[in-house]
Short mmCIF file of C-alpha atoms in Angstrom, two decimals:
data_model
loop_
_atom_site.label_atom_id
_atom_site.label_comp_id
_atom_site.label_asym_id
_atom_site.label_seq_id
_atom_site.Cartn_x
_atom_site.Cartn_y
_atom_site.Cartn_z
CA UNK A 1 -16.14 73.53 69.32
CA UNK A 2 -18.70 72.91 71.88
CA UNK A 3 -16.16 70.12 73.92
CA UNK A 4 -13.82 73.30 73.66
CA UNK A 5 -16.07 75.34 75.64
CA UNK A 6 -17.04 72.58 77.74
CA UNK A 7 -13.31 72.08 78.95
CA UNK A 8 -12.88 76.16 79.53
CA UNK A 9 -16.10 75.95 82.00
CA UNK A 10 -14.14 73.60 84.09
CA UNK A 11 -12.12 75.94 84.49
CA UNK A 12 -14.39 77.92 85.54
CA UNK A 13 -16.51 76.40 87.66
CA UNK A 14 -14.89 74.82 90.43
CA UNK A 15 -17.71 75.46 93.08
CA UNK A 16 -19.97 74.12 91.21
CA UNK A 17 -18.09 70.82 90.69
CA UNK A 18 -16.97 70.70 94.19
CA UNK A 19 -21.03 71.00 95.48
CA UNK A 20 -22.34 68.20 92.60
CA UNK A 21 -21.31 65.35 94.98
CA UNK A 22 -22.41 65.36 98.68
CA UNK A 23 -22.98 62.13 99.91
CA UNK A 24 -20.20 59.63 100.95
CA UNK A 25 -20.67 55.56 100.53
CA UNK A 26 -21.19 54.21 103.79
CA UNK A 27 -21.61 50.54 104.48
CA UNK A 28 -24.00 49.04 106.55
CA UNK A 29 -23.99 44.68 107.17
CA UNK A 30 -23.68 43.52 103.84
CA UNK A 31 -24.91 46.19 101.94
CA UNK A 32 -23.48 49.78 100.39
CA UNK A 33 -25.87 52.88 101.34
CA UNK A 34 -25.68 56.17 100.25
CA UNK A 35 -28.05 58.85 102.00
CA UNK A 36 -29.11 55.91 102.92
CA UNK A 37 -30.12 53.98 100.10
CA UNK A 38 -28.73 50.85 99.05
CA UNK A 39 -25.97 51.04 96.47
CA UNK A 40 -25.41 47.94 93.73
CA UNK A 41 -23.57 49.01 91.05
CA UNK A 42 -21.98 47.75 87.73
CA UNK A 43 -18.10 49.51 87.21
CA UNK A 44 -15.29 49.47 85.04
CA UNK A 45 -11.85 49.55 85.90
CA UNK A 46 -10.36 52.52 84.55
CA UNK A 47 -7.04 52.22 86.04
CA UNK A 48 -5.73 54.68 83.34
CA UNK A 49 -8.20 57.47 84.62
CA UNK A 50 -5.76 59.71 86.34
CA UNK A 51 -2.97 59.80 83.59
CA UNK A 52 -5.21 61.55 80.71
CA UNK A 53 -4.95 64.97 82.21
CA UNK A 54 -1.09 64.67 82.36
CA UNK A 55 -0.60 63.49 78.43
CA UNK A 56 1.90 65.60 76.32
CA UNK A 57 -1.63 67.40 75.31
CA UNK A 58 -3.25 68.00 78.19
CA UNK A 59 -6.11 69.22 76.54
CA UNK A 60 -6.35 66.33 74.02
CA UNK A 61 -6.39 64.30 77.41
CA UNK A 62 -8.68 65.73 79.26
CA UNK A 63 -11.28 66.16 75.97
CA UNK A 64 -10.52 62.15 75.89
CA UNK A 65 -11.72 61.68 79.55
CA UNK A 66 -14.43 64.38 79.31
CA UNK A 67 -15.92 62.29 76.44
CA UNK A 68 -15.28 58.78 78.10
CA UNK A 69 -16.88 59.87 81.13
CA UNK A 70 -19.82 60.59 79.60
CA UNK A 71 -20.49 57.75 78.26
CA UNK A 72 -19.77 55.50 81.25
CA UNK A 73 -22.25 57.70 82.32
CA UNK A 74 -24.71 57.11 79.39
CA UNK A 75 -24.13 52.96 80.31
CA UNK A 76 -25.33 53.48 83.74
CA UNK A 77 -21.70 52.67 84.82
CA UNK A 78 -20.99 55.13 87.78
CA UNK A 79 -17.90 52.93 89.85
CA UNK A 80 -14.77 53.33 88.41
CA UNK A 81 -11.35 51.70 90.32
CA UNK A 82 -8.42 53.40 89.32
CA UNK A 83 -4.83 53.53 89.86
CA UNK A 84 -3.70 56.25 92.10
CA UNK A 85 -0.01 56.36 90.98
CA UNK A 86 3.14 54.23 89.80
CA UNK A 87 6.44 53.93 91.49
CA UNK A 88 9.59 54.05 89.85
CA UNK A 89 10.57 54.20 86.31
CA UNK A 90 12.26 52.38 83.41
CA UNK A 91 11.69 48.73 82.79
CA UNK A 92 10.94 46.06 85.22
CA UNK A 93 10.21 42.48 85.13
CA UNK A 94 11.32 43.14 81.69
CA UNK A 95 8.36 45.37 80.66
CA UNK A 96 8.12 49.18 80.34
CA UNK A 97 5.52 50.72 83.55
CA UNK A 98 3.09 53.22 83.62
CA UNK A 99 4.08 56.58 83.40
CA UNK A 100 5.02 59.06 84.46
CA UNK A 101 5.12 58.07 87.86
CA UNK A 102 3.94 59.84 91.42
CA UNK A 103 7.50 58.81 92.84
CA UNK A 104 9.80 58.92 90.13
CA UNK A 105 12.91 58.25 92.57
CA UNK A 106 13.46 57.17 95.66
CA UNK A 107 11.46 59.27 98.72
CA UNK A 108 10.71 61.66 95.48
CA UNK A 109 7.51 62.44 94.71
CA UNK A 110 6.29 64.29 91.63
CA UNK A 111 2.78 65.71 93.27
CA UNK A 112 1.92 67.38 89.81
CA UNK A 113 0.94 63.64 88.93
CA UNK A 114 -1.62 64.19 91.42
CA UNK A 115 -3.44 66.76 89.00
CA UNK A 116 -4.35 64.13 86.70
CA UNK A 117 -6.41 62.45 89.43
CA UNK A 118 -7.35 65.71 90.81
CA UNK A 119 -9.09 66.10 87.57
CA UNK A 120 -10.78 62.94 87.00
CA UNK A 121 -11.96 63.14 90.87
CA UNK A 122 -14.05 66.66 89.72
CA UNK A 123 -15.28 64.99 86.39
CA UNK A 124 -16.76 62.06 88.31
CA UNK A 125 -18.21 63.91 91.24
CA UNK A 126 -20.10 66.03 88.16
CA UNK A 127 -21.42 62.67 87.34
CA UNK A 128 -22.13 61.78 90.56
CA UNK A 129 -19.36 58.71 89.68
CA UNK A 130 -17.07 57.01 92.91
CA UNK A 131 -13.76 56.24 92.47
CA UNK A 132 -12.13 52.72 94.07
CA UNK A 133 -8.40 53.99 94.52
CA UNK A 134 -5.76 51.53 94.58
CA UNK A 135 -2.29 52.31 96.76
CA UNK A 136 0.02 50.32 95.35
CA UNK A 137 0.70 46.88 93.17
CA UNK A 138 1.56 43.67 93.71
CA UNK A 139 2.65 43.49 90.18
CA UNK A 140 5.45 45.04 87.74
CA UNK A 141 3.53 47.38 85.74
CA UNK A 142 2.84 50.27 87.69
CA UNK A 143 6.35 49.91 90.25
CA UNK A 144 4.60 48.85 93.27
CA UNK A 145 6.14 46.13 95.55
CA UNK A 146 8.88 45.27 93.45
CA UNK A 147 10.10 48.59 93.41
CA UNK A 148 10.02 49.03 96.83
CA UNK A 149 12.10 46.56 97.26
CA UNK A 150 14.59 47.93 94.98
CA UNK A 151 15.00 51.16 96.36
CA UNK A 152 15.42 49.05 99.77
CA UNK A 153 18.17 47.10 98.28
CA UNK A 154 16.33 43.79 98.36
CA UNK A 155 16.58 43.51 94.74
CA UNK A 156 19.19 44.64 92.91
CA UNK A 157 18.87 46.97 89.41
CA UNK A 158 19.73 43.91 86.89
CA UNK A 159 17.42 41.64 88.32
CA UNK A 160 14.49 44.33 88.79
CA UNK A 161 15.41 45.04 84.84
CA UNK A 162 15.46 41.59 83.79
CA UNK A 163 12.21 39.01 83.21
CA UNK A 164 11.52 36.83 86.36
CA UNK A 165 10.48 33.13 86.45
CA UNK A 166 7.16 32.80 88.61
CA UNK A 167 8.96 30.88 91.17
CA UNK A 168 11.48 34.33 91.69
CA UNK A 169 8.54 36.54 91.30
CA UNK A 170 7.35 34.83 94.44
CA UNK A 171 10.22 34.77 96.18
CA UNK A 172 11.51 38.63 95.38
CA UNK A 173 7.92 40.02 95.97
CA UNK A 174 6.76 38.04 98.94
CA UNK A 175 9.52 39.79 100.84
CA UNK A 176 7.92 43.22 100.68
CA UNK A 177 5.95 42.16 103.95
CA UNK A 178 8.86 41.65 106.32
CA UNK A 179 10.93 44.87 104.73
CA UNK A 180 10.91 47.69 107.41
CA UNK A 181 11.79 49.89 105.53
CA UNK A 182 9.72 49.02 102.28
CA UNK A 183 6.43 49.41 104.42
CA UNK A 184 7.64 52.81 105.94
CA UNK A 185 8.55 53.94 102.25
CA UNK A 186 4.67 52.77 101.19
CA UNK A 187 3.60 54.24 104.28
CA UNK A 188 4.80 57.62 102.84
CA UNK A 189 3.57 57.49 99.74
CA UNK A 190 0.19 56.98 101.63
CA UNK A 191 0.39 59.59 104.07
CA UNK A 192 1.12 62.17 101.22
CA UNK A 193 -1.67 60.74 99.05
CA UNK A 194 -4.13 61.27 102.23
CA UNK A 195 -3.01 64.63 103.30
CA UNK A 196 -3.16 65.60 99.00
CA UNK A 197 -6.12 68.49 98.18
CA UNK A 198 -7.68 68.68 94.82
CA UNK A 199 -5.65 71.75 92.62
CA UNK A 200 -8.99 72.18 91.10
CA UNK A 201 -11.64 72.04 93.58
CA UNK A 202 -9.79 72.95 97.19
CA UNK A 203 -10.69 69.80 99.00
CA UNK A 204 -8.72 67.77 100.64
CA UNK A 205 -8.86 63.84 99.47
CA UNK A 206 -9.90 62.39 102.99
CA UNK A 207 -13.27 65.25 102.70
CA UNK A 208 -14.07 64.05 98.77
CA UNK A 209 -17.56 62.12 98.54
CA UNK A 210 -16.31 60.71 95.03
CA UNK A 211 -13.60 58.95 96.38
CA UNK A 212 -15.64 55.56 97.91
CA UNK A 213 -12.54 53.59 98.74
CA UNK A 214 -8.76 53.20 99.78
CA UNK A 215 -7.39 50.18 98.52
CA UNK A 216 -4.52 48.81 99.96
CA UNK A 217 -3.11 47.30 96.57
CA UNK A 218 -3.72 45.47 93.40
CA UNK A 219 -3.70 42.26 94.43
CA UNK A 220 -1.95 42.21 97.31
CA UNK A 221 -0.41 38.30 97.41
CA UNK A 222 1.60 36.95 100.79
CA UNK A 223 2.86 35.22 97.41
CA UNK A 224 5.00 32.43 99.61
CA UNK A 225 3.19 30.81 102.79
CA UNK A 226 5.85 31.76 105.07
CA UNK A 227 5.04 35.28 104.97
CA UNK A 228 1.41 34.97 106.06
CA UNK A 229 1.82 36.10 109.34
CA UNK A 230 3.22 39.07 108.36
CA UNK A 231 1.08 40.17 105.43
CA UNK A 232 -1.79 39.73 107.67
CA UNK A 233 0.15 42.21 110.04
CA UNK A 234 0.59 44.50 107.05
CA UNK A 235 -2.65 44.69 106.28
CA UNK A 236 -4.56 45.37 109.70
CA UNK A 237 -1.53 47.90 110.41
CA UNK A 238 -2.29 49.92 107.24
CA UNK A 239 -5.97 49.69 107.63
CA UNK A 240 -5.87 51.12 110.93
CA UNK A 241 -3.33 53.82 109.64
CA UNK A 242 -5.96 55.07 107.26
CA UNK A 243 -8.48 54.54 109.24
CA UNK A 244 -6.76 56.81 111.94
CA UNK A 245 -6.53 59.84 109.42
CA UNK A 246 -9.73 59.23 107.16
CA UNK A 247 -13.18 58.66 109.04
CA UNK A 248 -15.13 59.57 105.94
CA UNK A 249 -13.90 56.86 103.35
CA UNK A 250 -14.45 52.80 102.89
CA UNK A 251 -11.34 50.80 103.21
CA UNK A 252 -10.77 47.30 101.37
CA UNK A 253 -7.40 44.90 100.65
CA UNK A 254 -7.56 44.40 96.61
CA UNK A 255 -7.24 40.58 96.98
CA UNK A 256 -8.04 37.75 94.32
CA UNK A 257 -9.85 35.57 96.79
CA UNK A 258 -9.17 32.25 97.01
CA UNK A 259 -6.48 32.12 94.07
CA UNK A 260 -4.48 34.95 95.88
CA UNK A 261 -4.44 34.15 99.39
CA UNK A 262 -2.26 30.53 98.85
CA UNK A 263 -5.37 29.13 98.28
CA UNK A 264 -6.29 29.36 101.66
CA UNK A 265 -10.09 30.15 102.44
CA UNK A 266 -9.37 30.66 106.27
CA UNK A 267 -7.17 33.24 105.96
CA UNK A 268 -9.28 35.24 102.84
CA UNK A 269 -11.86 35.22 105.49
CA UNK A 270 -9.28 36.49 108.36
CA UNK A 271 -7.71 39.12 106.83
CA UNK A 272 -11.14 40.81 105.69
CA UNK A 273 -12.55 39.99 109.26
CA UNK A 274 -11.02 42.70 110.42
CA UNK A 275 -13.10 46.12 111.85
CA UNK A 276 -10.99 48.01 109.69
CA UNK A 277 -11.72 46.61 106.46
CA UNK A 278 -15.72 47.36 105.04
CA UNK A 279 -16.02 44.67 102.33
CA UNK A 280 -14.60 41.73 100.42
CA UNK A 281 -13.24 41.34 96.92
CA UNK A 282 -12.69 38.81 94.49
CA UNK A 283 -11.01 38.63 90.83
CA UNK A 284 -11.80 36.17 88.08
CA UNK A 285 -9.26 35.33 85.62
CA UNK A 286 -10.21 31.92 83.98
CA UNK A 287 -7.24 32.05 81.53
CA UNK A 288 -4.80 32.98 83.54
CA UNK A 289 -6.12 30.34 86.06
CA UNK A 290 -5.97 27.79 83.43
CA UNK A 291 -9.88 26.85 82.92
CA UNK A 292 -9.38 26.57 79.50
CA UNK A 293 -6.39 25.48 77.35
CA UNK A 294 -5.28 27.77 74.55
CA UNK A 295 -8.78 30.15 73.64
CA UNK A 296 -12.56 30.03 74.99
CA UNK A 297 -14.98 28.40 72.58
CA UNK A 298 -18.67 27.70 72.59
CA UNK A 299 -17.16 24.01 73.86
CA UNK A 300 -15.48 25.10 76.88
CA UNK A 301 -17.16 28.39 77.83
CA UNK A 302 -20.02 26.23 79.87
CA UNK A 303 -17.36 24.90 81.99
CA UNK A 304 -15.81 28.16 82.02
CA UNK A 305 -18.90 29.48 83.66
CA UNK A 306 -19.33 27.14 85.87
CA UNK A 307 -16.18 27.22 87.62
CA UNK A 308 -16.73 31.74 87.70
CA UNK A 309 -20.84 31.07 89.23
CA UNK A 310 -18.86 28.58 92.15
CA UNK A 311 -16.11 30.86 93.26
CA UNK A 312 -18.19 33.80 93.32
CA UNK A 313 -20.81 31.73 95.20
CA UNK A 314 -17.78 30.41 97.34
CA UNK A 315 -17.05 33.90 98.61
CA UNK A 316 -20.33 35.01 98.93
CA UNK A 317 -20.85 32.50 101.71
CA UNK A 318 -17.71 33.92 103.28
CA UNK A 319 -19.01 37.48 102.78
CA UNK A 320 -22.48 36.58 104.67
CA UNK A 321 -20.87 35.25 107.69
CA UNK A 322 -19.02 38.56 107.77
CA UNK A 323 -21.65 40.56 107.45
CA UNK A 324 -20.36 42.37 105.01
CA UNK A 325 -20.62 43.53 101.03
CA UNK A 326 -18.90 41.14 98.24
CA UNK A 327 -17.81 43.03 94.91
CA UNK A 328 -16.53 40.95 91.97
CA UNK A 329 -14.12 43.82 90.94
CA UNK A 330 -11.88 42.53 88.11
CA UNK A 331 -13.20 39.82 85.90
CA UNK A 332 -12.16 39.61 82.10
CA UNK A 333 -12.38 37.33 78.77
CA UNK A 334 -10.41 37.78 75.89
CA UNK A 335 -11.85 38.61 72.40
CA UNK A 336 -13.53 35.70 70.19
CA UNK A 337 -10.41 33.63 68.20
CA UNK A 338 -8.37 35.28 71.32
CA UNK A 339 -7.93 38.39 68.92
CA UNK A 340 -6.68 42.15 70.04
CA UNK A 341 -8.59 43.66 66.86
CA UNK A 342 -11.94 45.95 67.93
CA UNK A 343 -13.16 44.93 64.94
CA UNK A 344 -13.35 41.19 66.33
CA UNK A 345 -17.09 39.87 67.95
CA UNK A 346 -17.01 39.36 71.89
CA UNK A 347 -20.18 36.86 72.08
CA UNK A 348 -18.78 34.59 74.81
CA UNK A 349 -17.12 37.50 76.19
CA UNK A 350 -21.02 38.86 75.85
CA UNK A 351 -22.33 35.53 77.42
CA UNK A 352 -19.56 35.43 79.99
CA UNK A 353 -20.55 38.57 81.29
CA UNK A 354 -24.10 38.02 81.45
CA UNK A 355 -23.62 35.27 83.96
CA UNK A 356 -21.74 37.24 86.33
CA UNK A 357 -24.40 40.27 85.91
CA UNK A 358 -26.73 37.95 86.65
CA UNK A 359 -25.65 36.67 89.91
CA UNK A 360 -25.54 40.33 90.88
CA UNK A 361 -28.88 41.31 89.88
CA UNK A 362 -30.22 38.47 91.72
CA UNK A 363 -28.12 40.09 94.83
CA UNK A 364 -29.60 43.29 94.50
CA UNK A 365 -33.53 42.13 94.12
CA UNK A 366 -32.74 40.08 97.59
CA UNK A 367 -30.59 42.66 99.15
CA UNK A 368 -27.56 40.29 99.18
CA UNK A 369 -24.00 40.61 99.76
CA UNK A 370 -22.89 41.08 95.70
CA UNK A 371 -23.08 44.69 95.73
CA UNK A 372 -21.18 45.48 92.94
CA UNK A 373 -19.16 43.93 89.69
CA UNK A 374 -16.19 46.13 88.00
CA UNK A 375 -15.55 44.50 84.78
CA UNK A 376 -11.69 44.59 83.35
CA UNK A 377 -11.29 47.16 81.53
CA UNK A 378 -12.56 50.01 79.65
CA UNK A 379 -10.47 51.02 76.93
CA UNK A 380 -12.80 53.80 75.91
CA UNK A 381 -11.80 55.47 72.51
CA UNK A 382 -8.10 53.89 72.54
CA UNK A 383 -7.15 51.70 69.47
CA UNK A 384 -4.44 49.46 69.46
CA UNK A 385 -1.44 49.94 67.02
CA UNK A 386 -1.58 47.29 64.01
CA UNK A 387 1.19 45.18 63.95
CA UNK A 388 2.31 45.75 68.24
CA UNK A 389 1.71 43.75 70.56
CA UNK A 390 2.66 45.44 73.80
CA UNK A 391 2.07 49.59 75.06
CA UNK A 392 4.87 51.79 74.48
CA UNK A 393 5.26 55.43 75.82
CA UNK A 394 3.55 57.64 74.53
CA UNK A 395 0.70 55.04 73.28
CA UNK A 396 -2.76 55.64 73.86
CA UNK A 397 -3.50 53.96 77.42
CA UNK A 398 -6.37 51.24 76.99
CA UNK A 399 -7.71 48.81 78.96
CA UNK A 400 -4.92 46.46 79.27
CA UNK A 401 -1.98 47.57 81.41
CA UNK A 402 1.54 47.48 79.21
CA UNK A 403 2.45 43.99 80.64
CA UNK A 404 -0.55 42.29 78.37
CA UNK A 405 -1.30 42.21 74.65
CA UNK A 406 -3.25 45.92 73.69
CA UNK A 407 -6.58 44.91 72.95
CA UNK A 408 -6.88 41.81 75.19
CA UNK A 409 -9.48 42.07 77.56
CA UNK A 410 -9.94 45.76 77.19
CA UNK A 411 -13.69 46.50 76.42
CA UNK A 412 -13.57 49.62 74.01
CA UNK A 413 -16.36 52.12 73.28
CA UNK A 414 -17.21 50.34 70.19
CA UNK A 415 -18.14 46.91 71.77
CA UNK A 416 -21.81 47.62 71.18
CA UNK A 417 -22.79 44.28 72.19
CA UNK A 418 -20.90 44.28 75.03
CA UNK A 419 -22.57 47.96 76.28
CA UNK A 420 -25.80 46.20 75.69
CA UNK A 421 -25.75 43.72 77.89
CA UNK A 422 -24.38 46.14 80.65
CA UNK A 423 -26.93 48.59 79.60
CA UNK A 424 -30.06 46.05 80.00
CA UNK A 425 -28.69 45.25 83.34
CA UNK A 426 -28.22 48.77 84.51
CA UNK A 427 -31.75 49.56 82.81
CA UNK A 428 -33.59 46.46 84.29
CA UNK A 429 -31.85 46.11 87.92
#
């Protein structure tokens, strides 16, 4: 009963929520401030966060984030990424996307979607939480570039339906950056998500001290090397776009590193060069990146490590001579024996993690560039559905988005061993 009357003071209370945050993330050199003080944080990704106000039972939804909130909180986690909204709906790349989506059509936008975020955005300020908010996706799940290629007629319905080989994801996506039109469609979506004000609190998106950063996309690949040019373009054009209508908020790109810019260390370090863009990111996905065959084990894990401390070390160096802050913002491992089962032990996942903390917490004793580390991905109270593989609408959203395995590399609120190692580092650092 007492969650009950929590959820009716929301209601209530908008003032109050709107007054419990007040300071914005700046950045200064290579560090996050804010009011001055530097900021080093341990997140989650939480892409989900804005779709559990809008479930069939709202209130079931927003008890759900109410109660996973609060215990981020109660982990000393207080940076959350999320997803701002999906494009498009149906199946594509031969999966089902997120849903329901903030343009469900073509130049049609469903702003009720917004509400869901809306929500969240008043929950976290409460908590004195900050929200990394992604634009857009270089991958299938949530629309993104694929999409907006569709709609442009670049791809045509069958083959957006159908599953592509790499070598045609490349090819179909990559063209995003020289589409016109698809860039002036994204550039919409943008402007309305800038110009959107909270239906709970009154203020407008660009004025909210929870938000700490626009995010161009999820990953944002040139994904073929002739495109470079203008992906680079892309990205200082859009920068400077938000820049132009948002003084108050940090703006980064969403890129890999290394493993999603060709491979090309010269232009990682261009593209987040630019005035426009506050700090660097990296993601670490040693199974997807092939550093170890089949599952981790106590055998290869070592190597495993050693390969995660290099890269992040690799684009620290990068970060220094930019003079700006580094944050490790997706890394993940799957379960021990590669299960999807909660009830399955994460110790190297445990272990992995520690290593990664580690190299933060030595950043923040010196004052170094790796300011923060968002770990992939809280799950919170979800539970994956014996004997399916794969999200279906209407599903409890978890960790992993519906193009992976449910239960993958989604850290649920059960993973005590997990919390404590993020705890201790919270606690100690």
């Amino acid at each position: 009963m007492s969650k009950i009357i929590r959820l009716i003071f929301v209601f209530l209370s908008f003032s109050v929520a709107a007054s419990a945050q007040q300071y914005f993330v700046e950045q200064y050199g290579s560090q996050f401030l804010i009011n001055g003080n530097p900021y080093y944080f341990i997140g989650a990704n939480y892409w989900y966060g804005g779709l559990l106000a809008l479930q069939k039972d709202p209130i079931k939804g927003k008890l759900r984030l109410i109660y996973e909130l609060d215990f981020l909180h109660s982990q000393g986690v207080n940076n959350l990424r999320v997803l701002v909204g999906s494009e498009g709906e149906g199946r594509i790349n031969g999966v089902d996307r997120v849903k329901p989506a903030l343009q469900n059509q073509h130049h049609v936008f469903d702003v009720k979607v917004l509400k869901g975020l809306d929500f969240l955005l008043m929950e976290m300020a409460k908590r004195k939480m900050y929200a990394v908010l992604y634009l857009s996706n270089n991958w299938e799940w949530s629309g993104g570039f694929l999409q907006y290629l569709n709609w442009n007629k670049q791809i045509d319905d069958e083959t957006l339906k159908r599953k592509l080989s790499w070598d045609e994801q490349r090819d179909y996506t990559s063209k995003f950056y020289t589409c016109d039109a698809c860039k002036i469609d994204y550039q919409k979506q943008l402007s309305l998500i800038l110009q959107h004000q909270n239906f709970y609190t009154g203020k407008k998106y660009i004025d909210e001290p929870a938000i700490m950063t626009w995010e161009l996309a999820n990953e944002p690949r040139p994904m073929r090397p002739d495109v470079v040019e203008a992906y680079k373009k892309w990205i200082v054009n859009t920068a400077d776009y938000i820049k132009s209508k948002d003084k108050n908020h940090l703006i980064t790109i969403g890129t890999e590193g290394f493993m999603g810019t060709e491979e090309n260390w010269d232009l990682f370090k261009e593209i987040h060069a630019s005035k426009a863009i506050n700090y660097l990111t990296i993601h670490i996905w040693p199974k997807n990146w092939g550093w170890f065959k089949h599952i981790p084990t106590n055998e290869n894990l070592p190597e495993v490590i050693e390969k995660t401390v290099t890269y992040i070390k690799q684009h620290e160096k990068i970060a220094i001579e930019l003079k700006k802050p580094l944050v490790v913002e997706e890394f993940g491992l799957p379960r021990d024996e590669h299960a999807f089962d909660p009830a399955t032990t994460t110790k190297l996942r445990d272990e992995y993690f520690k290593n990664i903390f580690a190299l933060w917490a030595g950043s923040k004793i010196t004052k170094g560039a790796i300011a923060g580390c968002n770990f992939w991905a809280f799950g919170g109270k979800s539970q994956p559905i014996k004997g399916q593989l794969f999200w279906k609408d209407g599903d409890d959203f978890s960790g992993d988005p519906p193009q992976e395995e449910q239960g993958l590399n989604t850290i649920f609120d059960s993973d005590h061993t997990t919390w404590n190692v993020i705890k201790s580092f919270n606690r100690i650092y």
